[in-house]
């Protein structure tokens, strides 16, 4: 049975986030045979979304029947979201729906009380306002998205794509999420957080000190790389390398490297019959014990459980794993 996704719309929504979510969930990538999403657009009446007039498929009460509810960005955070929207989102969560906000849609979730006592994010330009209006929410301004299980929030604009692909990855596995990313011509997973986009954008890819290093590392994940190895390859000191990594990805070289190894392990678990020992070697983890520890901590389940969940699904047409791209 296909999972259901309901897009909650009302006057004042941002059209970019709404159309982005519809693009991700509205059509399966070529070659993917898993049951794709049934998407509905839910609102109480025809709504104005930016310059566009939109006719919803169903009323807001339909949110309660969805597996996943998406709340797109809210254009004017100084205006309280409509009570009927807030009530419908709260009721959907109480009925068991997974609820995700895109960009400033977090203000709707906060108004519904879904973020109380939880970590959350929104567009960096509005994180202070979210924290001031909802002090019970732990606002993290530095991440692309936050996953609290049944409540998820994304940072601004393009980070909505990161969160939507994360949801696809949760539902269908890494291979299918990568296929969706390839169809949309976007990276399947971006490292770092939105802090890198505030005031001082990263230089153009060809000019950046890490431009040649990151692809080089991706091709050598099975090797026992150290920070010193990466620094030597980049022609800089370990200290300068760490500084550049934090500025470009929002994390340390070793944490970034671990993330790439986990992503590669997911691909191998889904697309091969290799044992965990073999995958540990292929991803530079060394031993099955080390892989299991890091994989469980990062993904939330052991490698064997992950494989049983996603290996039994029909796989997308196999291509080499796409390298994780940094902004």
C-alpha positions as semicolon CSV with decimal commas, in nm:
position;residue;x (nm);y (nm);z (nm)
1;X;0,000;0,000;0,000
2;X;0,139;0,340;-0,098
3;X;0,226;0,578;0,187
4;X;0,020;0,896;0,192
5;X;0,153;1,249;0,208
6;X;-0,070;1,550;0,276
7;X;0,049;1,903;0,200
8;X;-0,119;2,150;0,435
9;X;-0,192;2,479;0,257
10;X;-0,350;2,809;0,348
11;X;-0,319;3,173;0,241
12;X;0,030;3,298;0,313
13;X;0,221;2,980;0,228
14;X;0,544;3,006;0,028
15;X;0,515;2,852;-0,318
16;X;0,880;2,737;-0,344
17;X;0,863;2,498;-0,050
18;X;0,518;2,375;-0,150
19;X;0,617;2,297;-0,509
20;X;0,946;2,142;-0,394
21;X;0,766;1,896;-0,167
22;X;0,517;1,811;-0,441
23;X;0,803;1,746;-0,683
24;X;0,979;1,506;-0,444
25;X;0,673;1,308;-0,333
26;X;0,452;1,347;-0,641
27;X;0,637;1,122;-0,886
28;X;0,860;0,816;-0,851
29;X;1,205;0,824;-1,012
30;X;1,253;0,614;-1,323
31;X;1,345;0,255;-1,245
32;X;1,206;0,265;-0,890
33;X;0,929;0,011;-0,835
34;X;0,851;0,063;-0,465
35;X;0,496;0,184;-0,388
36;X;0,536;0,558;-0,429
37;X;0,351;0,825;-0,235
38;X;-0,010;0,927;-0,280
39;X;-0,004;1,304;-0,244
40;X;-0,296;1,527;-0,158
41;X;-0,313;1,903;-0,118
42;X;-0,530;1,995;0,180
43;X;-0,682;2,331;0,263
44;X;-1,009;2,475;0,382
45;X;-1,065;2,680;0,064
46;X;-0,888;2,800;-0,249
47;X;-0,570;2,972;-0,133
48;X;-0,326;3,232;-0,258
49;X;0,028;3,089;-0,258
50;X;0,263;3,368;-0,359
51;X;0,153;3,475;-0,709
52;X;-0,045;3,156;-0,762
53;X;-0,404;3,056;-0,688
54;X;-0,436;2,698;-0,567
55;X;-0,740;2,471;-0,543
56;X;-0,690;2,207;-0,266
57;X;-0,792;1,845;-0,322
58;X;-0,937;1,804;0,027
59;X;-1,018;1,997;0,342
60;X;-0,776;2,028;0,632
61;X;-0,953;1,746;0,816
62;X;-0,792;1,508;0,564
63;X;-0,457;1,566;0,738
64;X;-0,565;1,322;1,010
65;X;-0,572;1,037;0,757
66;X;-0,220;1,093;0,619
67;X;0,094;0,901;0,707
68;X;0,300;1,219;0,664
69;X;0,191;1,582;0,685
70;X;0,409;1,851;0,525
71;X;0,369;2,213;0,637
72;X;0,540;2,444;0,383
73;X;0,697;2,778;0,465
74;X;0,489;3,055;0,622
75;X;0,544;3,389;0,443
76;X;0,489;3,637;0,728
77;X;0,619;3,509;1,061
78;X;0,491;3,824;1,232
79;X;0,135;3,706;1,169
80;X;-0,003;3,414;1,368
81;X;-0,092;3,116;1,147
82;X;-0,466;3,044;1,114
83;X;-0,610;2,860;1,414
84;X;-0,780;2,605;1,187
85;X;-0,444;2,512;1,033
86;X;-0,276;2,488;1,372
87;X;-0,559;2,272;1,507
88;X;-0,556;2,045;1,202
89;X;-0,180;1,990;1,223
90;X;-0,204;1,913;1,595
91;X;-0,491;1,669;1,536
92;X;-0,296;1,494;1,260
93;X;-0,001;1,440;1,489
94;X;-0,226;1,313;1,767
95;X;-0,376;1,069;1,515
96;X;-0,029;0,927;1,447
97;X;0,095;1,124;1,147
98;X;0,459;1,213;1,099
99;X;0,463;1,593;1,072
100;X;0,738;1,788;0,897
101;X;0,773;2,162;0,849
102;X;0,970;2,327;0,572
103;X;1,149;2,656;0,640
104;X;0,922;2,890;0,840
105;X;0,653;2,624;0,858
106;X;0,815;2,558;1,195
107;X;0,612;2,850;1,331
108;X;0,295;2,650;1,260
109;X;0,432;2,343;1,440
110;X;0,542;2,559;1,732
111;X;0,197;2,719;1,755
112;X;0,049;2,368;1,765
113;X;0,274;2,278;2,058
114;X;0,451;2,004;1,862
115;X;0,796;2,155;1,922
116;X;0,766;2,203;2,299
117;X;1,069;2,049;2,465
118;X;1,210;1,948;2,128
119;X;1,504;2,062;1,920
120;X;1,397;2,238;1,600
121;X;1,520;2,469;1,328
122;X;1,391;2,715;1,069
123;X;1,540;2,962;0,822
124;X;1,846;3,126;0,981
125;X;1,692;3,472;0,940
126;X;1,404;3,372;1,171
127;X;1,564;3,145;1,432
128;X;1,588;3,428;1,688
129;X;1,221;3,511;1,638
130;X;1,117;3,147;1,677
131;X;1,319;3,118;1,997
132;X;1,177;3,445;2,136
133;X;0,814;3,359;2,064
134;X;0,843;2,997;2,173
135;X;1,101;2,976;2,453
136;X;0,999;2,616;2,526
137;X;1,150;2,515;2,188
138;X;1,523;2,436;2,165
139;X;1,605;2,625;1,845
140;X;1,918;2,512;1,662
141;X;2,020;2,773;1,402
142;X;2,312;2,575;1,258
143;X;2,156;2,262;1,105
144;X;1,984;2,186;0,774
145;X;1,709;1,985;0,941
146;X;1,616;1,821;1,272
147;X;1,456;1,478;1,299
148;X;1,271;1,412;1,626
149;X;1,106;1,096;1,500
150;X;0,746;1,197;1,435
151;X;0,820;1,572;1,426
152;X;1,075;1,715;1,183
153;X;1,178;2,068;1,088
154;X;1,399;2,204;0,812
155;X;1,600;2,520;0,769
156;X;1,530;2,763;0,487
157;X;1,456;2,712;0,119
158;X;1,690;2,446;-0,028
159;X;1,716;2,275;0,312
160;X;1,354;2,174;0,254
161;X;1,485;1,947;-0,021
162;X;1,734;1,794;0,224
163;X;1,452;1,710;0,463
164;X;1,221;1,571;0,194
165;X;1,497;1,342;0,065
166;X;1,566;1,239;0,424
167;X;1,203;1,130;0,454
168;X;1,232;0,930;0,132
169;X;1,549;0,771;0,269
170;X;1,369;0,675;0,589
171;X;1,079;0,520;0,398
172;X;1,255;0,352;0,107
173;X;1,627;0,341;0,179
174;X;1,935;0,518;0,052
175;X;1,932;0,381;-0,304
176;X;1,580;0,507;-0,371
177;X;1,654;0,845;-0,211
178;X;1,965;0,872;-0,429
179;X;1,757;0,789;-0,736
180;X;1,513;1,066;-0,640
181;X;1,803;1,307;-0,593
182;X;1,948;1,217;-0,934
183;X;1,611;1,283;-1,099
184;X;1,601;1,625;-0,936
185;X;1,971;1,690;-1,008
186;X;2,052;1,763;-0,644
187;X;2,298;1,604;-0,398
188;X;2,143;1,312;-0,207
189;X;2,292;1,436;0,118
190;X;2,466;1,761;0,206
191;X;2,715;1,787;0,486
192;X;2,717;2,071;0,734
193;X;2,452;2,315;0,842
194;X;2,294;2,642;0,742
195;X;2,553;2,846;0,934
196;X;2,767;2,825;0,622
197;X;2,509;3,030;0,432
198;X;2,489;3,321;0,674
199;X;2,659;3,639;0,549
200;X;2,975;3,464;0,421
201;X;2,895;3,213;0,147
202;X;3,148;2,944;0,053
203;X;3,366;3,044;-0,245
204;X;3,292;2,894;-0,584
205;X;3,367;2,524;-0,597
206;X;3,668;2,549;-0,829
207;X;3,828;2,814;-0,608
208;X;3,766;2,651;-0,273
209;X;4,063;2,491;-0,090
210;X;3,862;2,169;-0,047
211;X;3,734;2,148;-0,406
212;X;3,984;1,883;-0,516
213;X;4,016;1,713;-0,179
214;X;3,659;1,599;-0,119
215;X;3,620;1,393;-0,440
216;X;3,964;1,243;-0,375
217;X;3,849;1,129;-0,030
218;X;3,520;0,985;-0,163
219;X;3,718;0,760;-0,397
220;X;3,930;0,631;-0,106
221;X;3,681;0,562;0,171
222;X;3,821;0,212;0,216
223;X;4,163;0,346;0,311
224;X;4,259;0,427;0,673
225;X;4,265;0,803;0,619
226;X;4,363;1,043;0,895
227;X;4,335;1,419;0,931
228;X;4,707;1,434;0,861
229;X;4,657;1,242;0,535
230;X;4,387;1,485;0,425
231;X;4,595;1,787;0,525
232;X;4,895;1,655;0,336
233;X;4,684;1,599;0,027
234;X;4,538;1,950;0,053
235;X;4,882;2,101;0,106
236;X;4,800;2,267;0,437
237;X;4,839;2,210;0,808
238;X;4,589;2,000;1,002
239;X;4,476;2,312;1,185
240;X;4,408;2,503;0,862
241;X;4,231;2,199;0,716
242;X;3,998;2,181;1,016
243;X;3,925;2,552;0,986
244;X;3,834;2,517;0,617
245;X;3,618;2,211;0,688
246;X;3,421;2,389;0,958
247;X;3,366;2,690;0,733
248;X;3,260;2,479;0,432
249;X;3,069;2,191;0,590
250;X;2,991;2,296;0,947
251;X;3,171;1,993;1,088
252;X;3,518;1,844;1,143
253;X;3,713;1,644;0,884
254;X;3,674;1,319;1,079
255;X;3,300;1,365;1,131
256;X;3,252;1,444;0,762
257;X;3,457;1,136;0,672
258;X;3,251;0,918;0,905
259;X;2,929;1,045;0,744
260;X;3,056;0,950;0,398
261;X;3,151;0,603;0,521
262;X;2,810;0,546;0,674
263;X;2,640;0,655;0,349
264;X;2,858;0,415;0,151
265;X;2,779;0,135;0,397
266;X;2,407;0,200;0,344
267;X;2,453;0,168;-0,031
268;X;2,644;-0,160;0,002
269;X;2,391;-0,306;0,246
270;X;2,111;-0,230;0,003
271;X;2,276;-0,324;-0,323
272;X;2,512;-0,615;-0,244
273;X;2,515;-0,939;-0,049
274;X;2,852;-0,857;0,109
275;X;2,887;-0,944;0,475
276;X;2,925;-0,677;0,741
277;X;3,298;-0,760;0,775
278;X;3,351;-0,701;0,403
279;X;3,153;-0,377;0,411
280;X;3,349;-0,260;0,715
281;X;3,670;-0,306;0,518
282;X;3,529;-0,144;0,203
283;X;3,420;0,166;0,397
284;X;3,735;0,207;0,604
285;X;3,568;0,107;0,930
286;X;3,815;-0,173;0,988
287;X;3,599;-0,420;1,179
288;X;3,236;-0,525;1,185
289;X;3,217;-0,418;1,550
290;X;3,327;-0,065;1,465
291;X;3,086;-0,044;1,172
292;X;2,795;-0,170;1,381
293;X;2,864;0,081;1,658
294;X;2,888;0,385;1,431
295;X;2,607;0,270;1,201
296;X;2,363;0,212;1,487
297;X;2,446;0,546;1,645
298;X;2,411;0,736;1,316
299;X;2,124;0,557;1,140
300;X;1,935;0,437;1,447
301;X;1,931;0,064;1,366
302;X;2,201;-0,205;1,328
303;X;2,333;-0,283;0,977
304;X;2,156;-0,620;0,965
305;X;1,821;-0,462;1,049
306;X;1,877;-0,191;0,791
307;X;1,953;-0,453;0,526
308;X;1,642;-0,657;0,608
309;X;1,431;-0,342;0,582
310;X;1,562;-0,213;0,250
311;X;1,732;-0,504;0,074
312;X;1,398;-0,685;0,033
313;X;1,250;-0,391;-0,157
314;X;1,286;-0,380;-0,537
315;X;1,599;-0,174;-0,597
316;X;1,642;0,117;-0,830
317;X;1,855;0,068;-1,139
318;X;2,201;0,035;-0,992
319;X;2,453;0,313;-1,049
320;X;2,773;0,392;-0,865
321;X;2,699;0,569;-0,536
322;X;2,677;0,943;-0,593
323;X;2,940;1,139;-0,404
324;X;2,802;1,355;-0,128
325;X;2,836;1,715;-0,237
326;X;2,907;2,003;-0,006
327;X;2,748;2,338;-0,062
